[in-house]
PDB file of C-alpha atoms in Angstrom:
ATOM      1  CA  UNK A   1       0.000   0.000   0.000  1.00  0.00           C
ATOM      2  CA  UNK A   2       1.402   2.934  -0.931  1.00  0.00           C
ATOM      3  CA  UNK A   3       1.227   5.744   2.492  1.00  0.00           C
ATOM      4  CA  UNK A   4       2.991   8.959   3.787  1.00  0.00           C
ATOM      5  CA  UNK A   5       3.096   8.977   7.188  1.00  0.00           C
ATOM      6  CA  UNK A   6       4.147  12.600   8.460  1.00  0.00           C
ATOM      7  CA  UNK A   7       5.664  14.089  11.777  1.00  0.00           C
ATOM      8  CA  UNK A   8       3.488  14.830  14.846  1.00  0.00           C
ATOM      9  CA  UNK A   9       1.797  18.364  15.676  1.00  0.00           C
ATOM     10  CA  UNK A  10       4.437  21.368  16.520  1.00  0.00           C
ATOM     11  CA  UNK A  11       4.225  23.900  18.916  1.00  0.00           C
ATOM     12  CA  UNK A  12       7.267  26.798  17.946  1.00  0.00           C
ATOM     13  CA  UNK A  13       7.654  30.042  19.100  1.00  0.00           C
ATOM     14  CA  UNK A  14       8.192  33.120  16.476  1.00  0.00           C
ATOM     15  CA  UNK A  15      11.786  33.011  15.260  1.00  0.00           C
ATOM     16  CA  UNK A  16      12.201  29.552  15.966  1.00  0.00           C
ATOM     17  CA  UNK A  17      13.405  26.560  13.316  1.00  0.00           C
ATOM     18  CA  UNK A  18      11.396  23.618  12.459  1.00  0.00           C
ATOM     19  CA  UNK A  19      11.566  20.776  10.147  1.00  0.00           C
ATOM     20  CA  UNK A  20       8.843  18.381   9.408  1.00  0.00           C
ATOM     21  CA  UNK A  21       8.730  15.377   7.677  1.00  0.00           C
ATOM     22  CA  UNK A  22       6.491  12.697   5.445  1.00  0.00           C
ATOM     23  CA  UNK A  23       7.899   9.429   5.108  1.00  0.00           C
ATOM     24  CA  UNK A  24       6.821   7.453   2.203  1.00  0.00           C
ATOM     25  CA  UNK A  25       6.639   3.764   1.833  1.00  0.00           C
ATOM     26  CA  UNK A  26       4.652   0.801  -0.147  1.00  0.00           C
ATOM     27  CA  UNK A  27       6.253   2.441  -3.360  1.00  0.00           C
ATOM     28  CA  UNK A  28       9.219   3.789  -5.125  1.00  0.00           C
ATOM     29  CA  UNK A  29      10.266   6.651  -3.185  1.00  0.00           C
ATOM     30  CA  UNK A  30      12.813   8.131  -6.037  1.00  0.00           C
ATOM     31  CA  UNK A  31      10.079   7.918  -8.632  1.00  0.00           C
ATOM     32  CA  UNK A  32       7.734   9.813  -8.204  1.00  0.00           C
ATOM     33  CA  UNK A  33       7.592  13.875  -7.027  1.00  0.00           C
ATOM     34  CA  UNK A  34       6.181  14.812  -3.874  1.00  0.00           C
ATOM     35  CA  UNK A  35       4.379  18.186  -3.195  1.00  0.00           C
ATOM     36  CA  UNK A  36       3.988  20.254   0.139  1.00  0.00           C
ATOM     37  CA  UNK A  37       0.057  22.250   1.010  1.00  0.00           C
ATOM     38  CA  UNK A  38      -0.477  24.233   3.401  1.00  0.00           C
ATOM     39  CA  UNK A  39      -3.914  24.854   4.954  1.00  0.00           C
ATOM     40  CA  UNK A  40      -4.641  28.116   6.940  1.00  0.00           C
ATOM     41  CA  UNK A  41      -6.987  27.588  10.192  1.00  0.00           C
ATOM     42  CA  UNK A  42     -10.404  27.826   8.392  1.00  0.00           C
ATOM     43  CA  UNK A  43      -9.155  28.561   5.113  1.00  0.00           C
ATOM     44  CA  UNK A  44      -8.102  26.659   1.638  1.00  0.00           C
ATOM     45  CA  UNK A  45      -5.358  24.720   0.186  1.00  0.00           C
ATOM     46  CA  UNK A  46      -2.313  26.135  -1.154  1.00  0.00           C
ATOM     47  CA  UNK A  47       0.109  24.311  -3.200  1.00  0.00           C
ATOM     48  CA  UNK A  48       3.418  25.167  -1.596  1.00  0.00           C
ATOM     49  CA  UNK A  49       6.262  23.590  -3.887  1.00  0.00           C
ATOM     50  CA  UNK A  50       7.184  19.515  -4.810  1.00  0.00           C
ATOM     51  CA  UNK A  51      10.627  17.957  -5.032  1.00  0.00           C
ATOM     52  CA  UNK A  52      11.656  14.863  -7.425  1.00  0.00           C
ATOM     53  CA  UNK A  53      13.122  13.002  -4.801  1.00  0.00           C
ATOM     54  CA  UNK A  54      15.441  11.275  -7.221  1.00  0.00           C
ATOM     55  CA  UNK A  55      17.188  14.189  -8.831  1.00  0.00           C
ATOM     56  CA  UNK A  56      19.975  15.460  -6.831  1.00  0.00           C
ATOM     57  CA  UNK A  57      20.802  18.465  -8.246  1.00  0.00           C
ATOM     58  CA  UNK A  58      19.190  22.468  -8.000  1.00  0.00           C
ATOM     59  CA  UNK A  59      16.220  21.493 -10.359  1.00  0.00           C
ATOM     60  CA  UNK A  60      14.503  18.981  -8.219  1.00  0.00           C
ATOM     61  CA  UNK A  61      12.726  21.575  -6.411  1.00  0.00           C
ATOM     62  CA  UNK A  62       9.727  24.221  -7.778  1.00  0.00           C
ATOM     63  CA  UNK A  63       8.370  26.632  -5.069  1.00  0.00           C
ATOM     64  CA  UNK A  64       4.973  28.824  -5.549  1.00  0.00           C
ATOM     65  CA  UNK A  65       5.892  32.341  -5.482  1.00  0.00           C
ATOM     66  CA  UNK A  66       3.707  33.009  -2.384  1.00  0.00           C
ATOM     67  CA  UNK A  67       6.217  30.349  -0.498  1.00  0.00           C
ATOM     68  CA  UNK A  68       9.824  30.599  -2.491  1.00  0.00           C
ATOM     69  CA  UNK A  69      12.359  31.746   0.004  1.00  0.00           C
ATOM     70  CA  UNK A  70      10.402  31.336   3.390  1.00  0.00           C
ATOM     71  CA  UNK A  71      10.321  27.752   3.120  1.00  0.00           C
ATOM     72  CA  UNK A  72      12.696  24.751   1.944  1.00  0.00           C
ATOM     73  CA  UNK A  73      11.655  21.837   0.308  1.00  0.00           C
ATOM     74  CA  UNK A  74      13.815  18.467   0.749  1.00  0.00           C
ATOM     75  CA  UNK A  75      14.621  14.875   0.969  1.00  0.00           C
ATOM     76  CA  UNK A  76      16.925  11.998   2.100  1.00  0.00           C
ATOM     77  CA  UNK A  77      16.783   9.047  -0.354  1.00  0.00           C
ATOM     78  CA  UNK A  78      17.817   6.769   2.005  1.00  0.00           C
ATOM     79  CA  UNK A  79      15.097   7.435   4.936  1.00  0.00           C
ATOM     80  CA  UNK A  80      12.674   7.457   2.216  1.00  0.00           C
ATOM     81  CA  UNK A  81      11.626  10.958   3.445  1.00  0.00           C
ATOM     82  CA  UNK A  82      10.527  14.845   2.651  1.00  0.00           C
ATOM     83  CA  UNK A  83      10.830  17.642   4.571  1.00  0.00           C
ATOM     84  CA  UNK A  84       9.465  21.101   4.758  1.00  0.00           C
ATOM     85  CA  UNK A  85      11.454  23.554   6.828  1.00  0.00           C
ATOM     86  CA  UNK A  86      11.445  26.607   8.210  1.00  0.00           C
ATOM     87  CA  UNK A  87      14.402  29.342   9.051  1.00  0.00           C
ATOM     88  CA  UNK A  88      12.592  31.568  11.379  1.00  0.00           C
ATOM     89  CA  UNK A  89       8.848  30.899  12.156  1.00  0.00           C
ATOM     90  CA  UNK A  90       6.326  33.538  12.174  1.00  0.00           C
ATOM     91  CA  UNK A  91       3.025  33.312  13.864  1.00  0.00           C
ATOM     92  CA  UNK A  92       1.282  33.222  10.055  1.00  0.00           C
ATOM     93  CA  UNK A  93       2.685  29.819   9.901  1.00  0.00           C
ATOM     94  CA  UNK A  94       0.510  28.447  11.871  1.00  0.00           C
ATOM     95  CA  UNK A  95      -1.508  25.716   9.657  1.00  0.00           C
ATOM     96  CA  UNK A  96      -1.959  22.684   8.942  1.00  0.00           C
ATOM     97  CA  UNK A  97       0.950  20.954   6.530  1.00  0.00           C
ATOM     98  CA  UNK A  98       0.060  18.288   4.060  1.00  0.00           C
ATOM     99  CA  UNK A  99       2.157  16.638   2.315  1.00  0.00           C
ATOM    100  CA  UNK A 100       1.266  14.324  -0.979  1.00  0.00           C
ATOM    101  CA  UNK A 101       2.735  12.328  -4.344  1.00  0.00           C
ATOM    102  CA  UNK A 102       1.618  12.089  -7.873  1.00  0.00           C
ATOM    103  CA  UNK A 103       2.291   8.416  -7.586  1.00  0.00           C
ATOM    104  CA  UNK A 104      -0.789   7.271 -10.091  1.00  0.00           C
ATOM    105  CA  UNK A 105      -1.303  10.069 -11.753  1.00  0.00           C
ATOM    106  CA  UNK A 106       2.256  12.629 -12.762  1.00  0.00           C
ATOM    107  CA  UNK A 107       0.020  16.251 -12.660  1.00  0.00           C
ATOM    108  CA  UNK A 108      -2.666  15.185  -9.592  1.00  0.00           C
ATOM    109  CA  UNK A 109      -1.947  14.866  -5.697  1.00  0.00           C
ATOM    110  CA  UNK A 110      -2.935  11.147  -5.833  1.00  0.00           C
ATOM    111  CA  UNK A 111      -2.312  10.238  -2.154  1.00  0.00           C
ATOM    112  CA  UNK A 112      -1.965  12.504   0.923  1.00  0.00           C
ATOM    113  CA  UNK A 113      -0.206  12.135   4.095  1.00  0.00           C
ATOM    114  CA  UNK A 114      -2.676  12.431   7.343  1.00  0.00           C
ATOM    115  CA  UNK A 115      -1.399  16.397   8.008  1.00  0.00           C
ATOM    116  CA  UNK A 116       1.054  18.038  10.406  1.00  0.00           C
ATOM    117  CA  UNK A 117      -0.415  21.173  13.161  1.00  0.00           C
ATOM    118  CA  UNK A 118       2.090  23.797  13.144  1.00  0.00           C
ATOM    119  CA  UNK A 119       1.190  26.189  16.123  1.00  0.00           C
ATOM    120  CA  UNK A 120       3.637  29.209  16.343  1.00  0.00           C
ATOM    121  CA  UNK A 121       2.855  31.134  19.133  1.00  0.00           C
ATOM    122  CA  UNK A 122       4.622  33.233  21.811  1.00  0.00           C
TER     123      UNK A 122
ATOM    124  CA  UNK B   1       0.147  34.147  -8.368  1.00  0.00           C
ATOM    125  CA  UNK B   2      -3.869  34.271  -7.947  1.00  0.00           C
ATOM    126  CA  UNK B   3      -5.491  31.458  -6.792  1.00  0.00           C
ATOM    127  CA  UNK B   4      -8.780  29.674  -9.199  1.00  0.00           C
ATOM    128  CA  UNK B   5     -11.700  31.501  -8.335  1.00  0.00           C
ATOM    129  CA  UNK B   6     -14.272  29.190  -7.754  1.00  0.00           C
ATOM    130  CA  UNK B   7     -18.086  29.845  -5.919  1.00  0.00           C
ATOM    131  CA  UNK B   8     -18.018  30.012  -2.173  1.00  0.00           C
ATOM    132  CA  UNK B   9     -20.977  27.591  -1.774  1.00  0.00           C
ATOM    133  CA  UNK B  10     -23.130  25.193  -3.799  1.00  0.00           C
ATOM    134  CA  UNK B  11     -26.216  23.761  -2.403  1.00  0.00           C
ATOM    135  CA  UNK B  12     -28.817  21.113  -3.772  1.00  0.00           C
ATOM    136  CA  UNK B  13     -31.160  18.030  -2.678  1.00  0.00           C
ATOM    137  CA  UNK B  14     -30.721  14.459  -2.700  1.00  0.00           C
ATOM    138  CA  UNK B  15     -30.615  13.329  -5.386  1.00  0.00           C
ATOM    139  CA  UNK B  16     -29.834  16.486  -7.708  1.00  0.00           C
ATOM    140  CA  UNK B  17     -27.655  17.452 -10.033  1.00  0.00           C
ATOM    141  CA  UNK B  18     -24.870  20.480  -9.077  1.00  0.00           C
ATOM    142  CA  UNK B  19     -21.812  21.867 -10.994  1.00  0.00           C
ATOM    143  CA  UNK B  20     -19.022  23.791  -9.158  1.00  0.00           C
ATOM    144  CA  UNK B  21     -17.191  26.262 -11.401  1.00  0.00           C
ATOM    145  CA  UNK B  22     -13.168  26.261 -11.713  1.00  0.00           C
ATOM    146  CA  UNK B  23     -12.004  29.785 -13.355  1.00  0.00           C
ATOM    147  CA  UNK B  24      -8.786  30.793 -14.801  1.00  0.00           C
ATOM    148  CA  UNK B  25      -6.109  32.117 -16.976  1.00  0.00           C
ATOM    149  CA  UNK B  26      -4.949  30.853 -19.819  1.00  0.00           C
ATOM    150  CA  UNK B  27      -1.430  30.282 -18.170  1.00  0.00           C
ATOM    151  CA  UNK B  28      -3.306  27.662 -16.127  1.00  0.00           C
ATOM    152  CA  UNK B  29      -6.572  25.956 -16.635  1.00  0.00           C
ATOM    153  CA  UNK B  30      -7.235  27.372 -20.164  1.00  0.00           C
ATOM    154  CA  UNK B  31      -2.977  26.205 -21.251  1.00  0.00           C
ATOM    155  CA  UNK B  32      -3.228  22.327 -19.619  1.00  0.00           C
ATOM    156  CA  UNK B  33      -5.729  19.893 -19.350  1.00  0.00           C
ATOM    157  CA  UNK B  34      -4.181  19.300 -16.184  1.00  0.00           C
ATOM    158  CA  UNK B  35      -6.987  19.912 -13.966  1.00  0.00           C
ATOM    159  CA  UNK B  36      -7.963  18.283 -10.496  1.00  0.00           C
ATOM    160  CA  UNK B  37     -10.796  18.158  -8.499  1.00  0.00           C
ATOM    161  CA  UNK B  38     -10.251  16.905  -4.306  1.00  0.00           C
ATOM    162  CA  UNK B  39     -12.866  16.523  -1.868  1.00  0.00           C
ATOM    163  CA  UNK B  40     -12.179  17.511   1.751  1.00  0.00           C
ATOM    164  CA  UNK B  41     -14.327  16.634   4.703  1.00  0.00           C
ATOM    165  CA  UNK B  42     -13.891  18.434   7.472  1.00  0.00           C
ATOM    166  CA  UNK B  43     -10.910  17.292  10.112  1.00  0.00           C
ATOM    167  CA  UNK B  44      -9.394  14.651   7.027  1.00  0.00           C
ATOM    168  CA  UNK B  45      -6.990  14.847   4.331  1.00  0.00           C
ATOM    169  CA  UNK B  46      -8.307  16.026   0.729  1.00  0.00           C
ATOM    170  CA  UNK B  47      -9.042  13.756  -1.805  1.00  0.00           C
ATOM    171  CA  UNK B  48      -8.806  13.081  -5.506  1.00  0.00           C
ATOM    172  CA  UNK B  49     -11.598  12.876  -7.092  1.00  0.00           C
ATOM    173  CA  UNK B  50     -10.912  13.925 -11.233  1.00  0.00           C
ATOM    174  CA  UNK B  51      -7.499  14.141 -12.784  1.00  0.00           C
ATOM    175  CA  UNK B  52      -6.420  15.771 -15.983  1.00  0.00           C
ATOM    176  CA  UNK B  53      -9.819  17.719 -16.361  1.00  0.00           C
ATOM    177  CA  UNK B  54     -12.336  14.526 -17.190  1.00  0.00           C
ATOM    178  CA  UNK B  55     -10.952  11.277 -15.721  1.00  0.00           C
ATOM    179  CA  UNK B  56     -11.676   9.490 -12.398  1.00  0.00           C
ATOM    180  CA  UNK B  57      -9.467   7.577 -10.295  1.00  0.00           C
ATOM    181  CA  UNK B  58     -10.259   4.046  -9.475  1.00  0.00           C
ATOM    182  CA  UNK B  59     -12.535   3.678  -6.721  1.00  0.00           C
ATOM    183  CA  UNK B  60     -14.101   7.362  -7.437  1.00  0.00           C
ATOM    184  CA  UNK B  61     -18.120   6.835  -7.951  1.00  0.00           C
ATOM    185  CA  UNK B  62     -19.259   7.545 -11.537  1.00  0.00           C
ATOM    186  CA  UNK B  63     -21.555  10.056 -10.235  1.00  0.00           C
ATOM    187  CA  UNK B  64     -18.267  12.689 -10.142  1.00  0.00           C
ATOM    188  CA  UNK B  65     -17.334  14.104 -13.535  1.00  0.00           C
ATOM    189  CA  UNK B  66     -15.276  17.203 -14.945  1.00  0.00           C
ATOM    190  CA  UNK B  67     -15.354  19.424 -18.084  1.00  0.00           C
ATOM    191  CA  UNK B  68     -13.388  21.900 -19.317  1.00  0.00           C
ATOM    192  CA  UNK B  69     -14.186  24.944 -21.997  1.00  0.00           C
ATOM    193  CA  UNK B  70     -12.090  27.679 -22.027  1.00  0.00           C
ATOM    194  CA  UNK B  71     -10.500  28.856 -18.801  1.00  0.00           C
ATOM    195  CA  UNK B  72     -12.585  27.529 -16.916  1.00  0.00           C
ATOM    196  CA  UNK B  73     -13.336  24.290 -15.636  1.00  0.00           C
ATOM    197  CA  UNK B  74     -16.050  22.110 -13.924  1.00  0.00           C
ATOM    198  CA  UNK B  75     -16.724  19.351 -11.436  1.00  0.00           C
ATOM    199  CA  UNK B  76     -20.221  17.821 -12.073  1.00  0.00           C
ATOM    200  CA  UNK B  77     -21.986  15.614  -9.141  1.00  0.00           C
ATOM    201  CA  UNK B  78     -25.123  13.841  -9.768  1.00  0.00           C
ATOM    202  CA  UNK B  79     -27.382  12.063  -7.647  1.00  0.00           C
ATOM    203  CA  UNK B  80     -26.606  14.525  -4.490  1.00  0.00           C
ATOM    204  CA  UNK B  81     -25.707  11.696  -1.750  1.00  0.00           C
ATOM    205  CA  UNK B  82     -25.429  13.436   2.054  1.00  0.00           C
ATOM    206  CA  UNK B  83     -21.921  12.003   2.094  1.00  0.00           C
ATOM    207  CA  UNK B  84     -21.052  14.501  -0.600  1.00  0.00           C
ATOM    208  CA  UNK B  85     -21.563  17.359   1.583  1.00  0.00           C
ATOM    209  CA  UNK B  86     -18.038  18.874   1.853  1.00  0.00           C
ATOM    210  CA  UNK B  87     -15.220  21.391   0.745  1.00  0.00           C
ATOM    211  CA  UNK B  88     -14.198  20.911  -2.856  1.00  0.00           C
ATOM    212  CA  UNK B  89     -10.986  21.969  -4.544  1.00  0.00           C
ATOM    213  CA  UNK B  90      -9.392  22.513  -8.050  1.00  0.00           C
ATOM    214  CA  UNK B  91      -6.264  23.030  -8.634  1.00  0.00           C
ATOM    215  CA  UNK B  92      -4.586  23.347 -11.941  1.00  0.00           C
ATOM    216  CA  UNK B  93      -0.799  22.822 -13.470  1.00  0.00           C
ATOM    217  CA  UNK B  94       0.309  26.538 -14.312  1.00  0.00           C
ATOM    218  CA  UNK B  95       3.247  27.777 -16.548  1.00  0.00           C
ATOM    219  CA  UNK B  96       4.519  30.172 -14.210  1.00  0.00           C
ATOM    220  CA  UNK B  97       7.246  28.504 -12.561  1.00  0.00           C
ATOM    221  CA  UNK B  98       6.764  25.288 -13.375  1.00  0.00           C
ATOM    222  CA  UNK B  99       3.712  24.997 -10.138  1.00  0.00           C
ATOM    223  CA  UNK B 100       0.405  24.599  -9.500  1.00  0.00           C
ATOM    224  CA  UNK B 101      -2.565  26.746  -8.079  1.00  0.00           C
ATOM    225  CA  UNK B 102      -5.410  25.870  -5.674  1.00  0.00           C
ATOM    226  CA  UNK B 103      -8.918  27.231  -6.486  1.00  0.00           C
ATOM    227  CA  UNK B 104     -10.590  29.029  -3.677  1.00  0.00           C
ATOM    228  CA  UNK B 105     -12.675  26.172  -2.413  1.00  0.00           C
ATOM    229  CA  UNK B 106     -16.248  25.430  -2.701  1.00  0.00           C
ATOM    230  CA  UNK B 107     -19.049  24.082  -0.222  1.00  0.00           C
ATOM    231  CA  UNK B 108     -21.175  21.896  -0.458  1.00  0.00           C
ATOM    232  CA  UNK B 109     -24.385  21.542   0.770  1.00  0.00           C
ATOM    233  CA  UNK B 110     -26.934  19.044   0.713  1.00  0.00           C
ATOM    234  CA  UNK B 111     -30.271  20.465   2.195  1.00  0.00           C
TER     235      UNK B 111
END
Protein backbone atom coordinates (compact mmCIF):
# COMPACT_ATOMS: atom_id res chain seq x y z
CA UNK A 1 0.00 0.00 0.00
CA UNK A 2 1.40 2.93 -0.93
CA UNK A 3 1.23 5.74 2.49
CA UNK A 4 2.99 8.96 3.79
CA UNK A 5 3.10 8.98 7.19
CA UNK A 6 4.15 12.60 8.46
CA UNK A 7 5.66 14.09 11.78
CA UNK A 8 3.49 14.83 14.85
CA UNK A 9 1.80 18.36 15.68
CA UNK A 10 4.44 21.37 16.52
CA UNK A 11 4.22 23.90 18.92
CA UNK A 12 7.27 26.80 17.95
CA UNK A 13 7.65 30.04 19.10
CA UNK A 14 8.19 33.12 16.48
CA UNK A 15 11.79 33.01 15.26
CA UNK A 16 12.20 29.55 15.97
CA UNK A 17 13.40 26.56 13.32
CA UNK A 18 11.40 23.62 12.46
CA UNK A 19 11.57 20.78 10.15
CA UNK A 20 8.84 18.38 9.41
CA UNK A 21 8.73 15.38 7.68
CA UNK A 22 6.49 12.70 5.45
CA UNK A 23 7.90 9.43 5.11
CA UNK A 24 6.82 7.45 2.20
CA UNK A 25 6.64 3.76 1.83
CA UNK A 26 4.65 0.80 -0.15
CA UNK A 27 6.25 2.44 -3.36
CA UNK A 28 9.22 3.79 -5.13
CA UNK A 29 10.27 6.65 -3.19
CA UNK A 30 12.81 8.13 -6.04
CA UNK A 31 10.08 7.92 -8.63
CA UNK A 32 7.73 9.81 -8.20
CA UNK A 33 7.59 13.88 -7.03
CA UNK A 34 6.18 14.81 -3.87
CA UNK A 35 4.38 18.19 -3.19
CA UNK A 36 3.99 20.25 0.14
CA UNK A 37 0.06 22.25 1.01
CA UNK A 38 -0.48 24.23 3.40
CA UNK A 39 -3.91 24.85 4.95
CA UNK A 40 -4.64 28.12 6.94
CA UNK A 41 -6.99 27.59 10.19
CA UNK A 42 -10.40 27.83 8.39
CA UNK A 43 -9.15 28.56 5.11
CA UNK A 44 -8.10 26.66 1.64
CA UNK A 45 -5.36 24.72 0.19
CA UNK A 46 -2.31 26.13 -1.15
CA UNK A 47 0.11 24.31 -3.20
CA UNK A 48 3.42 25.17 -1.60
CA UNK A 49 6.26 23.59 -3.89
CA UNK A 50 7.18 19.52 -4.81
CA UNK A 51 10.63 17.96 -5.03
CA UNK A 52 11.66 14.86 -7.42
CA UNK A 53 13.12 13.00 -4.80
CA UNK A 54 15.44 11.28 -7.22
CA UNK A 55 17.19 14.19 -8.83
CA UNK A 56 19.98 15.46 -6.83
CA UNK A 57 20.80 18.47 -8.25
CA UNK A 58 19.19 22.47 -8.00
CA UNK A 59 16.22 21.49 -10.36
CA UNK A 60 14.50 18.98 -8.22
CA UNK A 61 12.73 21.58 -6.41
CA UNK A 62 9.73 24.22 -7.78
CA UNK A 63 8.37 26.63 -5.07
CA UNK A 64 4.97 28.82 -5.55
CA UNK A 65 5.89 32.34 -5.48
CA UNK A 66 3.71 33.01 -2.38
CA UNK A 67 6.22 30.35 -0.50
CA UNK A 68 9.82 30.60 -2.49
CA UNK A 69 12.36 31.75 0.00
CA UNK A 70 10.40 31.34 3.39
CA UNK A 71 10.32 27.75 3.12
CA UNK A 72 12.70 24.75 1.94
CA UNK A 73 11.65 21.84 0.31
CA UNK A 74 13.81 18.47 0.75
CA UNK A 75 14.62 14.87 0.97
CA UNK A 76 16.93 12.00 2.10
CA UNK A 77 16.78 9.05 -0.35
CA UNK A 78 17.82 6.77 2.00
CA UNK A 79 15.10 7.43 4.94
CA UNK A 80 12.67 7.46 2.22
CA UNK A 81 11.63 10.96 3.45
CA UNK A 82 10.53 14.85 2.65
CA UNK A 83 10.83 17.64 4.57
CA UNK A 84 9.46 21.10 4.76
CA UNK A 85 11.45 23.55 6.83
CA UNK A 86 11.44 26.61 8.21
CA UNK A 87 14.40 29.34 9.05
CA UNK A 88 12.59 31.57 11.38
CA UNK A 89 8.85 30.90 12.16
CA UNK A 90 6.33 33.54 12.17
CA UNK A 91 3.03 33.31 13.86
CA UNK A 92 1.28 33.22 10.06
CA UNK A 93 2.68 29.82 9.90
CA UNK A 94 0.51 28.45 11.87
CA UNK A 95 -1.51 25.72 9.66
CA UNK A 96 -1.96 22.68 8.94
CA UNK A 97 0.95 20.95 6.53
CA UNK A 98 0.06 18.29 4.06
CA UNK A 99 2.16 16.64 2.32
CA UNK A 100 1.27 14.32 -0.98
CA UNK A 101 2.74 12.33 -4.34
CA UNK A 102 1.62 12.09 -7.87
CA UNK A 103 2.29 8.42 -7.59
CA UNK A 104 -0.79 7.27 -10.09
CA UNK A 105 -1.30 10.07 -11.75
CA UNK A 106 2.26 12.63 -12.76
CA UNK A 107 0.02 16.25 -12.66
CA UNK A 108 -2.67 15.18 -9.59
CA UNK A 109 -1.95 14.87 -5.70
CA UNK A 110 -2.93 11.15 -5.83
CA UNK A 111 -2.31 10.24 -2.15
CA UNK A 112 -1.97 12.50 0.92
CA UNK A 113 -0.21 12.13 4.09
CA UNK A 114 -2.68 12.43 7.34
CA UNK A 115 -1.40 16.40 8.01
CA UNK A 116 1.05 18.04 10.41
CA UNK A 117 -0.42 21.17 13.16
CA UNK A 118 2.09 23.80 13.14
CA UNK A 119 1.19 26.19 16.12
CA UNK A 120 3.64 29.21 16.34
CA UNK A 121 2.85 31.13 19.13
CA UNK A 122 4.62 33.23 21.81
CA UNK B 1 0.15 34.15 -8.37
CA UNK B 2 -3.87 34.27 -7.95
CA UNK B 3 -5.49 31.46 -6.79
CA UNK B 4 -8.78 29.67 -9.20
CA UNK B 5 -11.70 31.50 -8.33
CA UNK B 6 -14.27 29.19 -7.75
CA UNK B 7 -18.09 29.85 -5.92
CA UNK B 8 -18.02 30.01 -2.17
CA UNK B 9 -20.98 27.59 -1.77
CA UNK B 10 -23.13 25.19 -3.80
CA UNK B 11 -26.22 23.76 -2.40
CA UNK B 12 -28.82 21.11 -3.77
CA UNK B 13 -31.16 18.03 -2.68
CA UNK B 14 -30.72 14.46 -2.70
CA UNK B 15 -30.61 13.33 -5.39
CA UNK B 16 -29.83 16.49 -7.71
CA UNK B 17 -27.66 17.45 -10.03
CA UNK B 18 -24.87 20.48 -9.08
CA UNK B 19 -21.81 21.87 -10.99
CA UNK B 20 -19.02 23.79 -9.16
CA UNK B 21 -17.19 26.26 -11.40
CA UNK B 22 -13.17 26.26 -11.71
CA UNK B 23 -12.00 29.78 -13.36
CA UNK B 24 -8.79 30.79 -14.80
CA UNK B 25 -6.11 32.12 -16.98
CA UNK B 26 -4.95 30.85 -19.82
CA UNK B 27 -1.43 30.28 -18.17
CA UNK B 28 -3.31 27.66 -16.13
CA UNK B 29 -6.57 25.96 -16.64
CA UNK B 30 -7.24 27.37 -20.16
CA UNK B 31 -2.98 26.20 -21.25
CA UNK B 32 -3.23 22.33 -19.62
CA UNK B 33 -5.73 19.89 -19.35
CA UNK B 34 -4.18 19.30 -16.18
CA UNK B 35 -6.99 19.91 -13.97
CA UNK B 36 -7.96 18.28 -10.50
CA UNK B 37 -10.80 18.16 -8.50
CA UNK B 38 -10.25 16.91 -4.31
CA UNK B 39 -12.87 16.52 -1.87
CA UNK B 40 -12.18 17.51 1.75
CA UNK B 41 -14.33 16.63 4.70
CA UNK B 42 -13.89 18.43 7.47
CA UNK B 43 -10.91 17.29 10.11
CA UNK B 44 -9.39 14.65 7.03
CA UNK B 45 -6.99 14.85 4.33
CA UNK B 46 -8.31 16.03 0.73
CA UNK B 47 -9.04 13.76 -1.81
CA UNK B 48 -8.81 13.08 -5.51
CA UNK B 49 -11.60 12.88 -7.09
CA UNK B 50 -10.91 13.92 -11.23
CA UNK B 51 -7.50 14.14 -12.78
CA UNK B 52 -6.42 15.77 -15.98
CA UNK B 53 -9.82 17.72 -16.36
CA UNK B 54 -12.34 14.53 -17.19
CA UNK B 55 -10.95 11.28 -15.72
CA UNK B 56 -11.68 9.49 -12.40
CA UNK B 57 -9.47 7.58 -10.29
CA UNK B 58 -10.26 4.05 -9.47
CA UNK B 59 -12.54 3.68 -6.72
CA UNK B 60 -14.10 7.36 -7.44
CA UNK B 61 -18.12 6.83 -7.95
CA UNK B 62 -19.26 7.54 -11.54
CA UNK B 63 -21.55 10.06 -10.24
CA UNK B 64 -18.27 12.69 -10.14
CA UNK B 65 -17.33 14.10 -13.54
CA UNK B 66 -15.28 17.20 -14.94
CA UNK B 67 -15.35 19.42 -18.08
CA UNK B 68 -13.39 21.90 -19.32
CA UNK B 69 -14.19 24.94 -22.00
CA UNK B 70 -12.09 27.68 -22.03
CA UNK B 71 -10.50 28.86 -18.80
CA UNK B 72 -12.59 27.53 -16.92
CA UNK B 73 -13.34 24.29 -15.64
CA UNK B 74 -16.05 22.11 -13.92
CA UNK B 75 -16.72 19.35 -11.44
CA UNK B 76 -20.22 17.82 -12.07
CA UNK B 77 -21.99 15.61 -9.14
CA UNK B 78 -25.12 13.84 -9.77
CA UNK B 79 -27.38 12.06 -7.65
CA UNK B 80 -26.61 14.52 -4.49
CA UNK B 81 -25.71 11.70 -1.75
CA UNK B 82 -25.43 13.44 2.05
CA UNK B 83 -21.92 12.00 2.09
CA UNK B 84 -21.05 14.50 -0.60
CA UNK B 85 -21.56 17.36 1.58
CA UNK B 86 -18.04 18.87 1.85
CA UNK B 87 -15.22 21.39 0.74
CA UNK B 88 -14.20 20.91 -2.86
CA UNK B 89 -10.99 21.97 -4.54
CA UNK B 90 -9.39 22.51 -8.05
CA UNK B 91 -6.26 23.03 -8.63
CA UNK B 92 -4.59 23.35 -11.94
CA UNK B 93 -0.80 22.82 -13.47
CA UNK B 94 0.31 26.54 -14.31
CA UNK B 95 3.25 27.78 -16.55
CA UNK B 96 4.52 30.17 -14.21
CA UNK B 97 7.25 28.50 -12.56
CA UNK B 98 6.76 25.29 -13.38
CA UNK B 99 3.71 25.00 -10.14
CA UNK B 100 0.40 24.60 -9.50
CA UNK B 101 -2.57 26.75 -8.08
CA UNK B 102 -5.41 25.87 -5.67
CA UNK B 103 -8.92 27.23 -6.49
CA UNK B 104 -10.59 29.03 -3.68
CA UNK B 105 -12.68 26.17 -2.41
CA UNK B 106 -16.25 25.43 -2.70
CA UNK B 107 -19.05 24.08 -0.22
CA UNK B 108 -21.17 21.90 -0.46
CA UNK B 109 -24.38 21.54 0.77
CA UNK B 110 -26.93 19.04 0.71
CA UNK B 111 -30.27 20.47 2.19
Amino acid sequence: EVQLVQSGAEVKKPGESLRISCKGSGYSFTSYWISWVRQMPGKGLEWMGRIDPGDPGDSSTNYSPSFQGHVTISADKSRTTAYLQWNSLKASDTALYYCATHYYYYYAMDVWGQGTTVTVSS
Amino acid sequence: QSALTQPASVSGSPGQSITISCTGTSSDVGGYNFVSWYRQHPGKAPKLMIYDVTNRPSGVSNRFSGSKSGNTASLTISGLQTEDEADYYCTSYSSSSSHYVFGTGTKVTVL
